[in-house]
Tab-separated table of C-alpha atoms in Angstrom:
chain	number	residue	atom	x	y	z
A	1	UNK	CA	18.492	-6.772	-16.867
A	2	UNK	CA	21.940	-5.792	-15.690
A	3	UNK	CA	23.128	-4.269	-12.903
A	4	UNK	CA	24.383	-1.623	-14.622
A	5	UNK	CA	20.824	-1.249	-16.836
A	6	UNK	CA	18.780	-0.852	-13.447
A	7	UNK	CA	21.757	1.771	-12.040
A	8	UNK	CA	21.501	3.425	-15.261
A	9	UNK	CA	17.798	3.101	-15.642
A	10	UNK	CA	17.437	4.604	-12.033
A	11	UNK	CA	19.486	7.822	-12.580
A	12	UNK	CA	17.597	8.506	-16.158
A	13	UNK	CA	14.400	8.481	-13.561
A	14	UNK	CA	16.041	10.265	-10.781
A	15	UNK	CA	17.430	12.993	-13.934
A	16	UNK	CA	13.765	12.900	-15.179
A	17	UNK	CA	12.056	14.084	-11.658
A	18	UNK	CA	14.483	16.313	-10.782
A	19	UNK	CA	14.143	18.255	-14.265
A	20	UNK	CA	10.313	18.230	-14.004
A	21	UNK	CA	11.033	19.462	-10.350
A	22	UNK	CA	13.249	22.126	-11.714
A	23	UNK	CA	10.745	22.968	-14.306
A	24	UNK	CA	7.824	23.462	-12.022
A	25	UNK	CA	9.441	25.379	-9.193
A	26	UNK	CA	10.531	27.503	-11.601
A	27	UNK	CA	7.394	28.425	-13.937
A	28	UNK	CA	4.823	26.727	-12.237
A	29	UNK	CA	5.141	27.327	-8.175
A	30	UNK	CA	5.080	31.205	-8.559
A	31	UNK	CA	1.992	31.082	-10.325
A	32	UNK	CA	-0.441	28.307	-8.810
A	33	UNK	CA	-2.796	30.622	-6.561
A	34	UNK	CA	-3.257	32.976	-9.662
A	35	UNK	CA	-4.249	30.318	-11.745
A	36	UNK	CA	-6.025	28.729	-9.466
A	37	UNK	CA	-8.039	31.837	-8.738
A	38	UNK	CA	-8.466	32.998	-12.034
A	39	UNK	CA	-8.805	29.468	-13.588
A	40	UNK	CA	-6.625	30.301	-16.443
A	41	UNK	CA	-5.375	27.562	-18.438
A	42	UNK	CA	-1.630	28.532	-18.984
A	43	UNK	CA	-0.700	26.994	-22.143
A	44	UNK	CA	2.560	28.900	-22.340
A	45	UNK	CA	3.863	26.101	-19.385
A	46	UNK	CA	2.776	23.283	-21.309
A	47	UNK	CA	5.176	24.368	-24.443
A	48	UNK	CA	7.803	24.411	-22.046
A	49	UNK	CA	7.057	21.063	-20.657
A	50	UNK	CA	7.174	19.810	-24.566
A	51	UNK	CA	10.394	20.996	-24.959
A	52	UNK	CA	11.683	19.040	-21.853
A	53	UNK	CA	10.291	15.932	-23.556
A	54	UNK	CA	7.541	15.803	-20.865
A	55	UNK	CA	4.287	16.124	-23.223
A	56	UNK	CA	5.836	13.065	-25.820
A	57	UNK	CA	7.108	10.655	-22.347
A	58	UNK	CA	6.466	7.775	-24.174
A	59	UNK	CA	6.356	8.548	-27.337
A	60	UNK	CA	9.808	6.914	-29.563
A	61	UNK	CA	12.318	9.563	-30.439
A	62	UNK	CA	11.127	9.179	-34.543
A	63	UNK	CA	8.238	11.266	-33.750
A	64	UNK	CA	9.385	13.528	-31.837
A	65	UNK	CA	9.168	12.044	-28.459
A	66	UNK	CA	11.329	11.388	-25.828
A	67	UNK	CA	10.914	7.446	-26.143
A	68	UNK	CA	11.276	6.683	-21.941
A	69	UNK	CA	9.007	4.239	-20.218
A	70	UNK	CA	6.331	4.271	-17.879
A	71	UNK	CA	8.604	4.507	-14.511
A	72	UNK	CA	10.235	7.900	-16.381
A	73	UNK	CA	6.485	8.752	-17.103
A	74	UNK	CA	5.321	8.428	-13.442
A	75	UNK	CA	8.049	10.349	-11.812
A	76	UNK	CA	7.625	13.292	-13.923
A	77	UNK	CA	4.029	13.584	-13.190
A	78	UNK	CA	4.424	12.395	-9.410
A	79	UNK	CA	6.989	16.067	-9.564
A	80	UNK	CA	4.675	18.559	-11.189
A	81	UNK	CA	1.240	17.117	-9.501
A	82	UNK	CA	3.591	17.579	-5.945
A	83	UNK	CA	3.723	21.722	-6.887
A	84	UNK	CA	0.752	21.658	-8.733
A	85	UNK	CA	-2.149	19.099	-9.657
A	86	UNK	CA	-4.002	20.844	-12.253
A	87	UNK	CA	-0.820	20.753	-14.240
A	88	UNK	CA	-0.144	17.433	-13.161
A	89	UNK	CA	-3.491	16.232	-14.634
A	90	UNK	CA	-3.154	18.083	-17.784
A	91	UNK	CA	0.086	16.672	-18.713
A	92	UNK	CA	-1.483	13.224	-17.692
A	93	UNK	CA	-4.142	13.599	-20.172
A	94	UNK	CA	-2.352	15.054	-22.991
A	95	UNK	CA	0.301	11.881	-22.366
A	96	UNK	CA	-2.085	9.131	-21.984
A	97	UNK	CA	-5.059	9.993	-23.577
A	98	UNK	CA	-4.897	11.704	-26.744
A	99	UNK	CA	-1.176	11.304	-27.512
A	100	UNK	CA	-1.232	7.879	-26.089
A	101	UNK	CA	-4.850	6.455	-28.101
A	102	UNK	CA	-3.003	7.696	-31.176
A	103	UNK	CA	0.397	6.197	-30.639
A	104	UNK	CA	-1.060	2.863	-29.418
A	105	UNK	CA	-3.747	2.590	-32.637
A	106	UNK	CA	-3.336	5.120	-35.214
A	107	UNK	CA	-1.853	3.790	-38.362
A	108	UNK	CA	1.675	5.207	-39.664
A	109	UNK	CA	0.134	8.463	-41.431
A	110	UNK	CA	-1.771	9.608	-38.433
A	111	UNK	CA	1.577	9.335	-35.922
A	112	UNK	CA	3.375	10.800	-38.765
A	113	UNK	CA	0.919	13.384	-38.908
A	114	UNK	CA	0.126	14.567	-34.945
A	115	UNK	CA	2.644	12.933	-33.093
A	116	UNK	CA	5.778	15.621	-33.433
A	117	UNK	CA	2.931	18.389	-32.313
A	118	UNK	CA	1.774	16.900	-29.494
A	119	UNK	CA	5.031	15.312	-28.489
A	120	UNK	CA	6.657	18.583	-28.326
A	121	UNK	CA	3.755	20.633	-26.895
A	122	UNK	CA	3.033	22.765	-30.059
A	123	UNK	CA	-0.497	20.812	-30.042
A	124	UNK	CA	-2.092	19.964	-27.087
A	125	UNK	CA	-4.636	17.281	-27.135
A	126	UNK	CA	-7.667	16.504	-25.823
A	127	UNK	CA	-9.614	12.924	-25.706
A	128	UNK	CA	-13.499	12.322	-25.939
A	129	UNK	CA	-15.461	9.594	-24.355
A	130	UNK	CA	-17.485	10.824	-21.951
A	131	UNK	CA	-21.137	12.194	-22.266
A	132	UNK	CA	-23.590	14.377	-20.437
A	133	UNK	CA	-26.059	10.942	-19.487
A	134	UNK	CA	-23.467	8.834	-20.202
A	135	UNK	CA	-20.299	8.820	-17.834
A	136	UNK	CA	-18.858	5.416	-16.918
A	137	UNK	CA	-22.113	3.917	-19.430
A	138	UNK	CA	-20.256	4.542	-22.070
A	139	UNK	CA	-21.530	1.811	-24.198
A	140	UNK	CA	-24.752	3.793	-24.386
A	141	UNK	CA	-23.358	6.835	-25.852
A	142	UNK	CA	-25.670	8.970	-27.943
A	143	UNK	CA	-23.003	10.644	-30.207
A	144	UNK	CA	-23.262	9.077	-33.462
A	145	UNK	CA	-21.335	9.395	-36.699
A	146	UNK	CA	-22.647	8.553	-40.112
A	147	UNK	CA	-20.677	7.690	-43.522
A	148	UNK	CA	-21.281	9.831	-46.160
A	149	UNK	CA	-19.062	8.964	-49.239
A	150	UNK	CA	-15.466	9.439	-47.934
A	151	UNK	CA	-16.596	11.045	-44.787
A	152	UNK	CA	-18.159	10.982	-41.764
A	153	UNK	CA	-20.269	13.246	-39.885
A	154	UNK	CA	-21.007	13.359	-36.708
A	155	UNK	CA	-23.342	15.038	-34.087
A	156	UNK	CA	-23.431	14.359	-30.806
A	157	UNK	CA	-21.707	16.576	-27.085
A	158	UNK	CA	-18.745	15.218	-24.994
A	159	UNK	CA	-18.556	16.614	-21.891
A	160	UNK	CA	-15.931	17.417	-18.861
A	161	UNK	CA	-12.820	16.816	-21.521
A	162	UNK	CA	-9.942	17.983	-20.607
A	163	UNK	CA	-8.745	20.805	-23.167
A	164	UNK	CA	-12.413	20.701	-24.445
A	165	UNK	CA	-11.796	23.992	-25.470
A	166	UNK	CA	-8.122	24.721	-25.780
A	167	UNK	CA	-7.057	21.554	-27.160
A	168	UNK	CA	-5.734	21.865	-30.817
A	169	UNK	CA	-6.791	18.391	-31.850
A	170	UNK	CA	-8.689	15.448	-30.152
A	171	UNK	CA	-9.849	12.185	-30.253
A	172	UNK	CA	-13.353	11.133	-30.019
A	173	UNK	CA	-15.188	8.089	-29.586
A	174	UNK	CA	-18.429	7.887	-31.780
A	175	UNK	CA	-20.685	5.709	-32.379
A	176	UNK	CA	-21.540	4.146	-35.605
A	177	UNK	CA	-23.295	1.019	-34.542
A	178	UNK	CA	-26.528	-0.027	-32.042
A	179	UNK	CA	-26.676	0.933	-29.015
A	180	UNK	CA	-25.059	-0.800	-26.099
A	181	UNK	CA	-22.621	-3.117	-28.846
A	182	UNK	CA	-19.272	-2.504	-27.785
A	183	UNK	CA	-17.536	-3.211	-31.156
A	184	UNK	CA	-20.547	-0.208	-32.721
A	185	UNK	CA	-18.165	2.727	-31.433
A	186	UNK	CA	-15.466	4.190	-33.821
A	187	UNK	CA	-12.288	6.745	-32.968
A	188	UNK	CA	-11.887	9.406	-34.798
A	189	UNK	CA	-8.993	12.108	-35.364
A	190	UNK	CA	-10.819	15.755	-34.938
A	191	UNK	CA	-8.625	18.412	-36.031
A	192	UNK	CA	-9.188	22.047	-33.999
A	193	UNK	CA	-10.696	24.452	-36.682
A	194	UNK	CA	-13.314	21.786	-38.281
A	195	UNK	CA	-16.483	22.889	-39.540
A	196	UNK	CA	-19.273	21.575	-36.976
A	197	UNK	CA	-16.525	21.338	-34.137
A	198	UNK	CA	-17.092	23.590	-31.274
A	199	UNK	CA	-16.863	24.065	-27.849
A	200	UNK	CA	-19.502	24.383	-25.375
A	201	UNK	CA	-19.283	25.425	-21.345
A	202	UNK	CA	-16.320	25.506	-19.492
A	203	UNK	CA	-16.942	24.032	-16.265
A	204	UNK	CA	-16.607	25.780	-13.121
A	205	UNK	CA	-14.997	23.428	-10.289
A	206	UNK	CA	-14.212	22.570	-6.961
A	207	UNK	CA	-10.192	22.039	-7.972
A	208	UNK	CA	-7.708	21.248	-10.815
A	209	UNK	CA	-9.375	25.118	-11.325
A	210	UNK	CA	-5.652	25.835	-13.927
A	211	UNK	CA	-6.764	22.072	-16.062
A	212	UNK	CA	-9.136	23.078	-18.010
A	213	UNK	CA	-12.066	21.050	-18.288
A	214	UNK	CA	-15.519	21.823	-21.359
A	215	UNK	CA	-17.564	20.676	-23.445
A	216	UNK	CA	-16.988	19.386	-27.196
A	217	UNK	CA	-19.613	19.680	-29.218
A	218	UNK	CA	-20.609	18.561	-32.786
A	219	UNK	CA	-22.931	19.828	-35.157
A	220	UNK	CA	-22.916	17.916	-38.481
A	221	UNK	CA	-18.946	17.934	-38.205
A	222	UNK	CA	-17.886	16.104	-41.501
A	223	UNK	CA	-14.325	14.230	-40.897
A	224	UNK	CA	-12.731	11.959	-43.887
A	225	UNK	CA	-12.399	8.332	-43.471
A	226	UNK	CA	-8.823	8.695	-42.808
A	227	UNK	CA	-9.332	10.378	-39.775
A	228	UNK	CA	-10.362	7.292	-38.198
A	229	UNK	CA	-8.048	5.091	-35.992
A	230	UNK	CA	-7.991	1.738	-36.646
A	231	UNK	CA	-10.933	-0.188	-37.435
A	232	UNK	CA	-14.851	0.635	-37.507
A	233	UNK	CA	-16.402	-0.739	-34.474
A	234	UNK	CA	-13.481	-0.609	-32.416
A	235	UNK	CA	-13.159	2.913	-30.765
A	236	UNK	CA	-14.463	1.279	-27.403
A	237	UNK	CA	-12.204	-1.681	-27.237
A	238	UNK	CA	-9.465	0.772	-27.780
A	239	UNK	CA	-10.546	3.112	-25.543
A	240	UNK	CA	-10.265	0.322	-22.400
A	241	UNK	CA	-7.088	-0.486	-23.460
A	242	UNK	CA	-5.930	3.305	-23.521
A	243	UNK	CA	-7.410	3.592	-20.197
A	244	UNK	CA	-5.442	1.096	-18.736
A	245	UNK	CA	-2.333	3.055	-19.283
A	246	UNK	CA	-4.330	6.288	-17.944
A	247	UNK	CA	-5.021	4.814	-14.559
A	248	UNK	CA	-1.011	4.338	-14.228
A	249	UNK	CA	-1.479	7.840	-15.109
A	250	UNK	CA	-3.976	9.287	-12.369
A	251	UNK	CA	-2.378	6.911	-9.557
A	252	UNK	CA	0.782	9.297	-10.756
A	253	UNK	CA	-0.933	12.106	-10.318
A	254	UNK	CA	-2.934	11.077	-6.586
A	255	UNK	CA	0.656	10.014	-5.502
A	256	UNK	CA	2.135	13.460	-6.219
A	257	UNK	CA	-0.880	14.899	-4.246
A	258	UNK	CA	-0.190	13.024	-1.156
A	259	UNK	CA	3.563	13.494	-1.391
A	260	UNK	CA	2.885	17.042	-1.881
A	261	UNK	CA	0.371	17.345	1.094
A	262	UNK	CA	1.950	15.307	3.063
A	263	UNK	CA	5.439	17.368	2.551
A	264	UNK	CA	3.587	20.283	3.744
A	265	UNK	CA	2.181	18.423	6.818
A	266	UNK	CA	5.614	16.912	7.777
A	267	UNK	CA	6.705	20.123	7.954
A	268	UNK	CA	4.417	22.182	9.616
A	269	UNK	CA	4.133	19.431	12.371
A	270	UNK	CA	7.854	20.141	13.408
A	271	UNK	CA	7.673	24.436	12.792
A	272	UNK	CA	4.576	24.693	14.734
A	273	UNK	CA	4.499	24.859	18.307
A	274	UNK	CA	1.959	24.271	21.113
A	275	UNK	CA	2.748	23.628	24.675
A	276	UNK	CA	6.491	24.642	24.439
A	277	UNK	CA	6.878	22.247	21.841
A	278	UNK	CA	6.738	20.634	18.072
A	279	UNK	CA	2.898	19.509	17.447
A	280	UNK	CA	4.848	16.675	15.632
A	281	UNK	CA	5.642	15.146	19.737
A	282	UNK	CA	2.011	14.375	20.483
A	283	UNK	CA	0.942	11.181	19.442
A	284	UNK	CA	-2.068	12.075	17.395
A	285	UNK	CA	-0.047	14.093	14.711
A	286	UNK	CA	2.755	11.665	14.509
A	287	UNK	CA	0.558	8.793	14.422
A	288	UNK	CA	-1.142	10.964	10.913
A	289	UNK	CA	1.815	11.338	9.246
A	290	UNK	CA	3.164	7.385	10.299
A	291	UNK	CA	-0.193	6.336	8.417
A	292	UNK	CA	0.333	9.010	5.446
A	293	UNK	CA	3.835	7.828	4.722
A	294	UNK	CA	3.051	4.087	4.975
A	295	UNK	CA	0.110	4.453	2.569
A	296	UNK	CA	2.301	6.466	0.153
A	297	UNK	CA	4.822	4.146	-0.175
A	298	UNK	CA	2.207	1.485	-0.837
A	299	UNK	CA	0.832	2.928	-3.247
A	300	UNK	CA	3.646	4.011	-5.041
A	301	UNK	CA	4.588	0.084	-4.997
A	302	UNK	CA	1.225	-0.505	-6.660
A	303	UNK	CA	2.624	1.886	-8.884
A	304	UNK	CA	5.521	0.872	-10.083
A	305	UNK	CA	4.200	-2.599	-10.201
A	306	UNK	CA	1.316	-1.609	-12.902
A	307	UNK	CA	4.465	0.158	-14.398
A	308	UNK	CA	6.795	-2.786	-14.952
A	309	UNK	CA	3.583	-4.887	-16.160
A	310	UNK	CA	2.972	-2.533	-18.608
A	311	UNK	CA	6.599	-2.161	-20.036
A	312	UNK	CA	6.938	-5.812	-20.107
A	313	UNK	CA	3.826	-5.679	-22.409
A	314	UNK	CA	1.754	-7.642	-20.523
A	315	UNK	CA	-1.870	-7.190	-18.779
A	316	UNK	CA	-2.429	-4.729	-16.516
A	317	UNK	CA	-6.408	-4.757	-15.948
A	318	UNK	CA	-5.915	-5.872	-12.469
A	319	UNK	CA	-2.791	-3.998	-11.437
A	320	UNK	CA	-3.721	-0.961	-13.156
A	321	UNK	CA	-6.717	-0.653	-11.518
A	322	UNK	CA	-5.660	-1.456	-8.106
A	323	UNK	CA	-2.636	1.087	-8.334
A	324	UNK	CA	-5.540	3.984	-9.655
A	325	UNK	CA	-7.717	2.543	-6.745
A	326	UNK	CA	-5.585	2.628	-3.944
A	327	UNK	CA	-4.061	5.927	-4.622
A	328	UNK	CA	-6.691	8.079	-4.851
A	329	UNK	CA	-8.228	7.068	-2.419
A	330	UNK	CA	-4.811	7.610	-0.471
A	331	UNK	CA	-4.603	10.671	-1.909
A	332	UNK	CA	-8.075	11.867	-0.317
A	333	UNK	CA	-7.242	10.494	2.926
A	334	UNK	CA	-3.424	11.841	3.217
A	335	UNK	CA	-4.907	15.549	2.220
A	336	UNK	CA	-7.305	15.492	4.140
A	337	UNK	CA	-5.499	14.740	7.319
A	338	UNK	CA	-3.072	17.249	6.308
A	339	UNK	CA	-5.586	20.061	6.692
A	340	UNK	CA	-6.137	18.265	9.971
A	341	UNK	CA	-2.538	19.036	11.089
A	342	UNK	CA	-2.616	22.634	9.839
A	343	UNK	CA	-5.362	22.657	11.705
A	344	UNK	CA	-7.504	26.339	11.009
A	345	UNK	CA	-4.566	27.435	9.188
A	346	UNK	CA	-5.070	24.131	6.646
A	347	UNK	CA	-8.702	25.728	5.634
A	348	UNK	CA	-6.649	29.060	4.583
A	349	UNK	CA	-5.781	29.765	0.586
A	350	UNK	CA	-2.520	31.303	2.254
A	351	UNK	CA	-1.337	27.737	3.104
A	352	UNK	CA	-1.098	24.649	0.501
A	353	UNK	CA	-2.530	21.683	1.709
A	354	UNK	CA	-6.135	23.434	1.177
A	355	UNK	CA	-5.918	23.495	-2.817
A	356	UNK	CA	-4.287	20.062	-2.202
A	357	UNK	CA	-7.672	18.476	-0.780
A	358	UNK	CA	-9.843	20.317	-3.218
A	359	UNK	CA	-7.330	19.109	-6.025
A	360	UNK	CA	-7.408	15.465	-4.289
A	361	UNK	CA	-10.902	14.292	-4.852
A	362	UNK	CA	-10.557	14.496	-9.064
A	363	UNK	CA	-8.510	11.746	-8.734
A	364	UNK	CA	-11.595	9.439	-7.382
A	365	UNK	CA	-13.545	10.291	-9.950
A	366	UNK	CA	-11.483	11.048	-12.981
A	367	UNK	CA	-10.729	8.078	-15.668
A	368	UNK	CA	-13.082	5.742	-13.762
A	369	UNK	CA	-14.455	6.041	-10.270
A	370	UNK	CA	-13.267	3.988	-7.466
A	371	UNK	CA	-16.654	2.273	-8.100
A	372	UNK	CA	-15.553	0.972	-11.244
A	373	UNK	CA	-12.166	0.286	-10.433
A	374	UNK	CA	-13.311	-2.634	-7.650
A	375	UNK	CA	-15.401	-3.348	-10.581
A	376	UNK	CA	-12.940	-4.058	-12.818
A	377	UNK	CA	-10.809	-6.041	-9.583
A	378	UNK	CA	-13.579	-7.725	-8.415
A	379	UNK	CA	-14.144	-9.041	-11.939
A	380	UNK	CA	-10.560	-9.906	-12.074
A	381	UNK	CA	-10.148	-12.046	-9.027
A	382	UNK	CA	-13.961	-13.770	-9.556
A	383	UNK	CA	-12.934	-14.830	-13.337
C-alpha cells in the first residue's frame, strides 16, 4: 500500500469519526439520560445513522452500503459508544450480526433482498443464538426446526437479542439435527410480521437501558426453504465465524467506553479542586488516568490489529478474541476508576461516568464472556 493509500485511507477514517461524532452530539447527547431513564429504544436515531452509511459500514455500495472496512467500522462505533453505549451497541449488532451473518453467507437473492433495508436503516435487524439454558452452550440449543414440504417450522425461545422486539427482520440459529452436533444447527431468514413469530419480555437492566434487549419467540413459525442461509447443518459454523467479526465489534464499543469515561475523568481531575489545587497534582489521580490511557491505547492496538487481519482476509480467532478480551475488561477497569476520581459526584446520574460503568460491564459479557474468550486464546496458543 502506498503512501498516499494509507494518507488517504487515514482521512476517510478520521472523516468517518468525526461525522459519527457530529451525528451523535447532535441527536444523540441531548437525549441519553431520557432514554436511559425511560429505556426507550429510539429508532428514529438509527434511520439517521443509515443514512450516514453507518448501519451498512461494511456492506459494498451495490446493496446499498457504504462498502468501508473494518478500521472505518471501528472508529464510528468507538464515536457514538464515547456519547452513548447503548447506541454504540445497537449499531454494533445491527452491523455485525444480522447485517453481517447475511452479507458473509446468504446467497445473492437474500442480499438482494434485505441488504438495501438494513444497510440504510429502514430495517433494523436483530440476530438469534442465544437461549434461556443455553448461553455460551450453544451447541445444546433446544430450538428446533422441522421440514415440512417447502418449509420449515420452528418452535423454540431466543433470549436477551438485541432488537428482540423492535427488530424488523432477524436471523436465527435453529436446530435441525442431534443435539450437541455442531454441523445439526441451520440459519434462517425470519421476516418481522411471520405467523408464529413473536416477542416475549423485554428485559429490564443494569445499563445499555436505550439498546433494547427481549425475547424471540416461536410458536410453530413456518419459514420457506429459501429463507435459509447457506447450507443445512451449518448455522453454527457460521455463526463462529460471524462472531469473530463481532468481537472486533464489542472491543469497538468497550474502547469508546473507556475513551468516553476516561475523557470525563481527565477532565474533572484538572476542574476540580482540593487543597488550593487541581486533584489531577496528587499522585493517586494522575497515576489513574497514566494507567487508563496506557491501557486504552493498548487496546486500541489490539484493535486495529484484529482489524487489519480481518481485511487482509485472514484468521482472526486469536486476535479477535484477545482485542474483545482485553478491552472490556479495560473498559470495566478505566470506568470504574473514573467514578473513583469523581469521587461522590461519580455515583450521581447528574455526572457521566456513572451510566458509563453501568454501560461498561455488557461488554464482558456480551458476544462471549471473558471466560470464553481465554478459552478460545488458550486453545489458540496450546494447538
Amino acid at each position: 500500500m502506498s503512501t498516499l493509500t494509507l494518507d488517504n485511507r487515514a482521512e476517510m477514517i478520521a472523516e468517518v469519526a468525526q461525522s459519527a461524532k457530529a451525528f451523535g452530539e447532535k441527536y444523540i447527547r441531548p437525549n441519553i439520560m431520557l432514554w436511559d431513564e425511560s429505556q426507550e429504544f429510539p429508532v428514529s436515531v438509527f434511520k439517521g445513522l443509515g443514512e450516514l452509511g453507518l448501519m451498512g459500514v461494511l456492506v459494498p455500495e451495490e446493496y446499498g452500503g457504504a462498502g468501508l472496512g473494518y478500521l472505518e467500522y471501528v472508529a464510528a462505533i468507538v464515536e457514538i459508544s464515547r456519547i452513548d453505549p447503548s447506541i454504540g451497541l445497537s449499531m454494533a449488532a445491527h452491523n455485525s450480526l444480522c447485517t453481517g451473518h447475511i452479507l458473509q453467507f446468504g446467497n445473492e437473492d437474500q442480499k438482494a433482498q434485505y441488504l438495501p433495508k438494513l444497510a440504510t436503516g429502514e430495517w433494523i435487524g436483530a440476530w438469534g443464538l442465544t437461549e434461556p439454558n443455553t448461553g455460551s452452550d450453544a451447541g445444546n440449543m433446544r430450538t428446533v426446526a422441522v421440514q415440512d414440504g417447502d418449509y420449515w417450522v420452528i418452535n423454540g425461545a431466543k433470549n436477551f437479542i438485541t432488537h428482540g422486539k423492535s427488530g424488523n427482520v432477524a436471523v436465527v440459529i435453529a436446530r435441525t439435527g442431534e443435539i450437541g452436533d455442531s454441523r445439526g444447527m441451520t440459519a434462517f431468514i425470519v421476516e418481522r410480521g411471520t405467523a408464529g413469530f413473536s416477542a416475549g419480555k423485554k428485559e429490564n437492566k443494569l445499563g445499555m437501558r436505550a439498546s433494547e434487549t427481549a425475547e424471540m419467540i416461536f410458536d410453530n413459525c413456518r419459514v420457506h426453504k429459501s429463507q435459509v442461509i447457506g447450507e443445512i447443518g451449518q448455522g453454527f459454523v457460521q455463526s463462529l465465524k460471524v462472531l469473530d467479526g463481532g468481537r472486533i465489534s464489542i472491543a469497538a464499543l468497550s474502547l469508546g467506553i473507556a475513551k468516553g469515561a476516561y475523557d470525563a475523568a481527565l477532565q474533572y481531575s484538572k476542574e476540580r479542586h482540593q487543597f488550593n489545587q487541581p486533584i489531577a497534582n496528587f499522585q493517586a489521580i494522575s497515576f489513574k488516568l497514566a494507567d487508563m490511557a496506557t491501557e486504552i491505547d493498548a487496546a486500541e492496538l489490539l484493535i486495529e490489529r484484529a482489524c487489519n487481519l480481518k481485511e487482509a482476509h485472514k484468521p482472526i480467532n486469536k486476535e479477535g478474541a484477545m482485542a474483545k478480551y482485553y478491552a472490556s475488561e479495560v473498559c470495566v477497569r478505566v470506568a470504574n476508576d473514573a467514578v473513583q476520581i469523581f469521587g461522590g459526584y461519580g455515583f450521581i446520574k447528574d455526572f457521566p461516568v456513572e451510566k458509563f460503568y453501568r454501560d461498561s460491564k455488557l461488554c464482558t459479557i456480551g458476544e462471549g464472556t471473558s471466560e470464553i474468550q481465554k478459552l478460545v486464546i488458550s486453545r489458540a496458543i496450546l494447538k
